[in-house]
Amino acid sequence: SLTVMLVLLYTQSMQKRQTRWWDLPIILFFVAALLASAARLQTTNWTAHLVLTQLAALTGSALGIALGYSLFKPWASFFYGLFFSLVFPVWILGSIFNGEWLYRLERMNIRLGTALGQLIANQPVTDPVLFVTQMILFYWLIGLLGGYFLVRKGKPWLPLLVAALLVLTVDYSFDMFGADDTGALFTIVFFLLLLLIFARLNYLRSQRDWNRSGKMIETEVGMDINRSAAVTAIVLVAVVYGATD
């Protein structure tokens, strides 16, 4: 009957939901880590409009988290992600320009075409819009993929690793050129959040194993683990940062 079919569908959807890694603290840690990474890039002042990378990270991770939590099959999530990837980064980049959207798209096409032509011809690229576009796409993609794999698989490590490499590259550039660095705090915050994500995911995996084995674990255990992870992460980051001074 229709009632039985609805009950079966509801049961299947709940079973799929239970396989998702939906956890508010870890989602907040993930989004904050990407924002810290984007803010670290912005402190270089290499060009204007780098603040848009934070918007790209925020919107990309929001979409990735939503797709990861959804009941869509991977192929459907891929096409949804592809569609929005053709819309949102263009919308973010378009905020650089003024006027109607057709005019913005025209100016965007001209400037990117010119910059790409210079790059292909092995000439100096004089327009920073190409670099800004690359960074917007970079943070959009690591937010989208990281958010999706975090909630769907509990494995956001590759996108986070790429973000970490960019943060380290920025740190190295300051050291190499001996420039005044006013954004080192973002590096500390990023790696602190990275450690908290690792600790929280490890606890969630252990909690699933405990539930499958039928072990009863008090709520205070999770809170103690989270507190210990936070203190350990702060100490480790402080030690590493102090050693580099």
PDB file of N, CA and C in Angstrom, residues 182-239:
ATOM      1  N   THR A 182      51.978  40.768   9.359  1.00  0.00           N
ATOM      2  CA  THR A 182      50.976  41.104  10.377  1.00  0.00           C
ATOM      3  C   THR A 182      49.854  40.074  10.441  1.00  0.00           C
ATOM      4  N   GLY A 183      49.983  38.996   9.681  1.00  0.00           N
ATOM      5  CA  GLY A 183      48.888  38.023   9.626  1.00  0.00           C
ATOM      6  C   GLY A 183      49.249  36.642  10.115  1.00  0.00           C
ATOM      7  N   ALA A 184      50.342  36.524  10.888  1.00  0.00           N
ATOM      8  CA  ALA A 184      50.754  35.203  11.374  1.00  0.00           C
ATOM      9  C   ALA A 184      49.699  34.558  12.256  1.00  0.00           C
ATOM     10  N   LEU A 185      48.873  35.376  12.880  1.00  0.00           N
ATOM     11  CA  LEU A 185      47.825  34.833  13.743  1.00  0.00           C
ATOM     12  C   LEU A 185      46.868  33.943  12.953  1.00  0.00           C
ATOM     13  N   PHE A 186      46.612  34.270  11.697  1.00  0.00           N
ATOM     14  CA  PHE A 186      45.718  33.448  10.877  1.00  0.00           C
ATOM     15  C   PHE A 186      46.309  32.068  10.628  1.00  0.00           C
ATOM     16  N   THR A 187      47.635  32.003  10.505  1.00  0.00           N
ATOM     17  CA  THR A 187      48.285  30.701  10.350  1.00  0.00           C
ATOM     18  C   THR A 187      48.090  29.855  11.599  1.00  0.00           C
ATOM     19  N   ILE A 188      48.267  30.474  12.759  1.00  0.00           N
ATOM     20  CA  ILE A 188      48.082  29.763  14.027  1.00  0.00           C
ATOM     21  C   ILE A 188      46.645  29.256  14.152  1.00  0.00           C
ATOM     22  N   VAL A 189      45.682  30.128  13.842  1.00  0.00           N
ATOM     23  CA  VAL A 189      44.273  29.761  13.940  1.00  0.00           C
ATOM     24  C   VAL A 189      43.948  28.620  12.979  1.00  0.00           C
ATOM     25  N   PHE A 190      44.496  28.702  11.766  1.00  0.00           N
ATOM     26  CA  PHE A 190      44.214  27.661  10.771  1.00  0.00           C
ATOM     27  C   PHE A 190      44.665  26.287  11.254  1.00  0.00           C
ATOM     28  N   PHE A 191      45.920  26.197  11.702  1.00  0.00           N
ATOM     29  CA  PHE A 191      46.434  24.890  12.116  1.00  0.00           C
ATOM     30  C   PHE A 191      45.819  24.429  13.438  1.00  0.00           C
ATOM     31  N   LEU A 192      45.433  25.360  14.280  1.00  0.00           N
ATOM     32  CA  LEU A 192      44.692  24.994  15.481  1.00  0.00           C
ATOM     33  C   LEU A 192      43.367  24.342  15.110  1.00  0.00           C
ATOM     34  N   LEU A 193      42.647  24.945  14.175  1.00  0.00           N
ATOM     35  CA  LEU A 193      41.372  24.381  13.726  1.00  0.00           C
ATOM     36  C   LEU A 193      41.573  23.051  13.021  1.00  0.00           C
ATOM     37  N   LEU A 194      42.686  22.915  12.309  1.00  0.00           N
ATOM     38  CA  LEU A 194      42.989  21.656  11.634  1.00  0.00           C
ATOM     39  C   LEU A 194      43.148  20.532  12.655  1.00  0.00           C
ATOM     40  N   LEU A 195      43.833  20.805  13.735  1.00  0.00           N
ATOM     41  CA  LEU A 195      44.000  19.806  14.791  1.00  0.00           C
ATOM     42  C   LEU A 195      42.677  19.484  15.479  1.00  0.00           C
ATOM     43  N   LEU A 196      41.844  20.501  15.660  1.00  0.00           N
ATOM     44  CA  LEU A 196      40.542  20.265  16.288  1.00  0.00           C
ATOM     45  C   LEU A 196      39.655  19.409  15.386  1.00  0.00           C
ATOM     46  N   ILE A 197      39.721  19.642  14.071  1.00  0.00           N
ATOM     47  CA  ILE A 197      38.956  18.820  13.129  1.00  0.00           C
ATOM     48  C   ILE A 197      39.405  17.374  13.216  1.00  0.00           C
ATOM     49  N   PHE A 198      40.722  17.163  13.235  1.00  0.00           N
ATOM     50  CA  PHE A 198      41.259  15.803  13.328  1.00  0.00           C
ATOM     51  C   PHE A 198      40.782  15.120  14.614  1.00  0.00           C
ATOM     52  N   ALA A 199      40.872  15.844  15.726  1.00  0.00           N
ATOM     53  CA  ALA A 199      40.479  15.257  17.012  1.00  0.00           C
ATOM     54  C   ALA A 199      38.986  14.942  17.049  1.00  0.00           C
ATOM     55  N   ARG A 200      38.185  15.865  16.542  1.00  0.00           N
ATOM     56  CA  ARG A 200      36.733  15.670  16.570  1.00  0.00           C
ATOM     57  C   ARG A 200      36.314  14.503  15.674  1.00  0.00           C
ATOM     58  N   LEU A 201      36.910  14.405  14.480  1.00  0.00           N
ATOM     59  CA  LEU A 201      36.588  13.298  13.586  1.00  0.00           C
ATOM     60  C   LEU A 201      37.016  11.966  14.188  1.00  0.00           C
ATOM     61  N   ASN A 202      38.157  11.964  14.830  1.00  0.00           N
ATOM     62  CA  ASN A 202      38.620  10.741  15.473  1.00  0.00           C
ATOM     63  C   ASN A 202      37.658  10.300  16.567  1.00  0.00           C
ATOM     64  N   TYR A 203      37.151  11.266  17.341  1.00  0.00           N
ATOM     65  CA  TYR A 203      36.168  10.945  18.383  1.00  0.00           C
ATOM     66  C   TYR A 203      34.871  10.416  17.775  1.00  0.00           C
ATOM     67  N   LEU A 204      34.395  11.047  16.689  1.00  0.00           N
ATOM     68  CA  LEU A 204      33.150  10.603  16.061  1.00  0.00           C
ATOM     69  C   LEU A 204      33.281   9.194  15.502  1.00  0.00           C
ATOM     70  N   ARG A 205      34.438   8.869  14.938  1.00  0.00           N
ATOM     71  CA  ARG A 205      34.660   7.504  14.446  1.00  0.00           C
ATOM     72  C   ARG A 205      34.651   6.511  15.600  1.00  0.00           C
ATOM     73  N   SER A 206      35.307   6.883  16.684  1.00  0.00           N
ATOM     74  CA  SER A 206      35.321   6.000  17.855  1.00  0.00           C
ATOM     75  C   SER A 206      33.912   5.830  18.414  1.00  0.00           C
ATOM     76  N   GLN A 207      33.149   6.909  18.423  1.00  0.00           N
ATOM     77  CA  GLN A 207      31.775   6.846  18.927  1.00  0.00           C
ATOM     78  C   GLN A 207      30.932   5.894  18.088  1.00  0.00           C
ATOM     79  N   ARG A 208      31.123   5.907  16.771  1.00  0.00           N
ATOM     80  CA  ARG A 208      30.378   4.973  15.909  1.00  0.00           C
ATOM     81  C   ARG A 208      30.782   3.537  16.198  1.00  0.00           C
ATOM     82  N   ASP A 209      32.069   3.323  16.415  1.00  0.00           N
ATOM     83  CA  ASP A 209      32.534   1.973  16.742  1.00  0.00           C
ATOM     84  C   ASP A 209      31.947   1.518  18.078  1.00  0.00           C
ATOM     85  N   TRP A 210      31.881   2.426  19.037  1.00  0.00           N
ATOM     86  CA  TRP A 210      31.308   2.082  20.339  1.00  0.00           C
ATOM     87  C   TRP A 210      29.827   1.738  20.208  1.00  0.00           C
ATOM     88  N   ASN A 211      29.115   2.499  19.393  1.00  0.00           N
ATOM     89  CA  ASN A 211      27.685   2.228  19.208  1.00  0.00           C
ATOM     90  C   ASN A 211      27.450   0.892  18.522  1.00  0.00           C
ATOM     91  N   ARG A 212      28.308   0.577  17.529  1.00  0.00           N
ATOM     92  CA  ARG A 212      28.146  -0.702  16.840  1.00  0.00           C
ATOM     93  C   ARG A 212      28.448  -1.881  17.755  1.00  0.00           C
ATOM     94  N   SER A 213      29.404  -1.686  18.653  1.00  0.00           N
ATOM     95  CA  SER A 213      29.765  -2.782  19.572  1.00  0.00           C
ATOM     96  C   SER A 213      28.843  -2.846  20.788  1.00  0.00           C
ATOM     97  N   GLY A 214      27.918  -1.874  20.906  1.00  0.00           N
ATOM     98  CA  GLY A 214      26.965  -1.887  22.000  1.00  0.00           C
ATOM     99  C   GLY A 214      27.490  -1.342  23.304  1.00  0.00           C
ATOM    100  N   LYS A 215      28.627  -0.649  23.267  1.00  0.00           N
ATOM    101  CA  LYS A 215      29.193  -0.075  24.488  1.00  0.00           C
ATOM    102  C   LYS A 215      28.476   1.224  24.838  1.00  0.00           C
ATOM    103  N   MET A 216      28.259   1.452  26.120  1.00  0.00           N
ATOM    104  CA  MET A 216      27.613   2.664  26.601  1.00  0.00           C
ATOM    105  C   MET A 216      28.693   3.660  27.019  1.00  0.00           C
ATOM    106  N   ILE A 217      28.689   4.815  26.372  1.00  0.00           N
ATOM    107  CA  ILE A 217      29.673   5.845  26.674  1.00  0.00           C
ATOM    108  C   ILE A 217      28.946   7.087  27.162  1.00  0.00           C
ATOM    109  N   GLU A 218      29.380   7.611  28.302  1.00  0.00           N
ATOM    110  CA  GLU A 218      28.728   8.795  28.844  1.00  0.00           C
ATOM    111  C   GLU A 218      29.050  10.024  28.005  1.00  0.00           C
ATOM    112  N   THR A 219      28.122  10.986  28.010  1.00  0.00           N
ATOM    113  CA  THR A 219      28.303  12.212  27.240  1.00  0.00           C
ATOM    114  C   THR A 219      29.534  12.984  27.693  1.00  0.00           C
ATOM    115  N   GLU A 220      29.836  12.908  29.005  1.00  0.00           N
ATOM    116  CA  GLU A 220      30.979  13.646  29.530  1.00  0.00           C
ATOM    117  C   GLU A 220      32.290  13.182  28.914  1.00  0.00           C
ATOM    118  N   VAL A 221      32.326  11.924  28.439  1.00  0.00           N
ATOM    119  CA  VAL A 221      33.551  11.414  27.822  1.00  0.00           C
ATOM    120  C   VAL A 221      33.873  12.218  26.576  1.00  0.00           C
ATOM    121  N   GLY A 222      32.851  12.444  25.748  1.00  0.00           N
ATOM    122  CA  GLY A 222      33.060  13.230  24.535  1.00  0.00           C
ATOM    123  C   GLY A 222      33.503  14.645  24.843  1.00  0.00           C
ATOM    124  N   MET A 223      32.893  15.245  25.866  1.00  0.00           N
ATOM    125  CA  MET A 223      33.268  16.600  26.244  1.00  0.00           C
ATOM    126  C   MET A 223      34.699  16.651  26.752  1.00  0.00           C
ATOM    127  N   ASP A 224      35.104  15.634  27.523  1.00  0.00           N
ATOM    128  CA  ASP A 224      36.478  15.592  28.024  1.00  0.00           C
ATOM    129  C   ASP A 224      37.469  15.433  26.874  1.00  0.00           C
ATOM    130  N   ILE A 225      37.119  14.591  25.909  1.00  0.00           N
ATOM    131  CA  ILE A 225      37.998  14.389  24.762  1.00  0.00           C
ATOM    132  C   ILE A 225      38.142  15.682  23.967  1.00  0.00           C
ATOM    133  N   ASN A 226      37.023  16.372  23.766  1.00  0.00           N
ATOM    134  CA  ASN A 226      37.080  17.629  23.012  1.00  0.00           C
ATOM    135  C   ASN A 226      37.913  18.676  23.740  1.00  0.00           C
ATOM    136  N   ARG A 227      37.741  18.759  25.056  1.00  0.00           N
ATOM    137  CA  ARG A 227      38.533  19.727  25.821  1.00  0.00           C
ATOM    138  C   ARG A 227      40.020  19.380  25.763  1.00  0.00           C
ATOM    139  N   SER A 228      40.327  18.113  25.910  1.00  0.00           N
ATOM    140  CA  SER A 228      41.731  17.689  25.853  1.00  0.00           C
ATOM    141  C   SER A 228      42.331  17.977  24.484  1.00  0.00           C
ATOM    142  N   ALA A 229      41.542  17.731  23.434  1.00  0.00           N
ATOM    143  CA  ALA A 229      42.020  17.996  22.075  1.00  0.00           C
ATOM    144  C   ALA A 229      42.283  19.473  21.870  1.00  0.00           C
ATOM    145  N   ALA A 230      41.374  20.303  22.380  1.00  0.00           N
ATOM    146  CA  ALA A 230      41.542  21.752  22.219  1.00  0.00           C
ATOM    147  C   ALA A 230      42.788  22.241  22.937  1.00  0.00           C
ATOM    148  N   VAL A 231      42.999  21.779  24.179  1.00  0.00           N
ATOM    149  CA  VAL A 231      44.177  22.199  24.943  1.00  0.00           C
ATOM    150  C   VAL A 231      45.455  21.710  24.269  1.00  0.00           C
ATOM    151  N   THR A 232      45.456  20.452  23.817  1.00  0.00           N
ATOM    152  CA  THR A 232      46.628  19.903  23.139  1.00  0.00           C
ATOM    153  C   THR A 232      46.943  20.670  21.866  1.00  0.00           C
ATOM    154  N   ALA A 233      45.908  20.987  21.100  1.00  0.00           N
ATOM    155  CA  ALA A 233      46.108  21.722  19.857  1.00  0.00           C
ATOM    156  C   ALA A 233      46.702  23.095  20.123  1.00  0.00           C
ATOM    157  N   ILE A 234      46.184  23.780  21.132  1.00  0.00           N
ATOM    158  CA  ILE A 234      46.701  25.118  21.472  1.00  0.00           C
ATOM    159  C   ILE A 234      48.170  25.034  21.886  1.00  0.00           C
ATOM    160  N   VAL A 235      48.503  24.046  22.701  1.00  0.00           N
ATOM    161  CA  VAL A 235      49.887  23.895  23.165  1.00  0.00           C
ATOM    162  C   VAL A 235      50.818  23.589  21.999  1.00  0.00           C
ATOM    163  N   LEU A 236      50.410  22.661  21.122  1.00  0.00           N
ATOM    164  CA  LEU A 236      51.256  22.291  19.987  1.00  0.00           C
ATOM    165  C   LEU A 236      51.504  23.471  19.063  1.00  0.00           C
ATOM    166  N   VAL A 237      50.438  24.199  18.739  1.00  0.00           N
ATOM    167  CA  VAL A 237      50.592  25.343  17.848  1.00  0.00           C
ATOM    168  C   VAL A 237      51.474  26.405  18.497  1.00  0.00           C
ATOM    169  N   ALA A 238      51.291  26.630  19.802  1.00  0.00           N
ATOM    170  CA  ALA A 238      52.108  27.627  20.498  1.00  0.00           C
ATOM    171  C   ALA A 238      53.583  27.219  20.495  1.00  0.00           C
ATOM    172  N   VAL A 239      53.861  25.939  20.706  1.00  0.00           N
ATOM    173  CA  VAL A 239      55.242  25.456  20.703  1.00  0.00           C
ATOM    174  C   VAL A 239      55.871  25.627  19.331  1.00  0.00           C
TER     175      VAL A 239
END
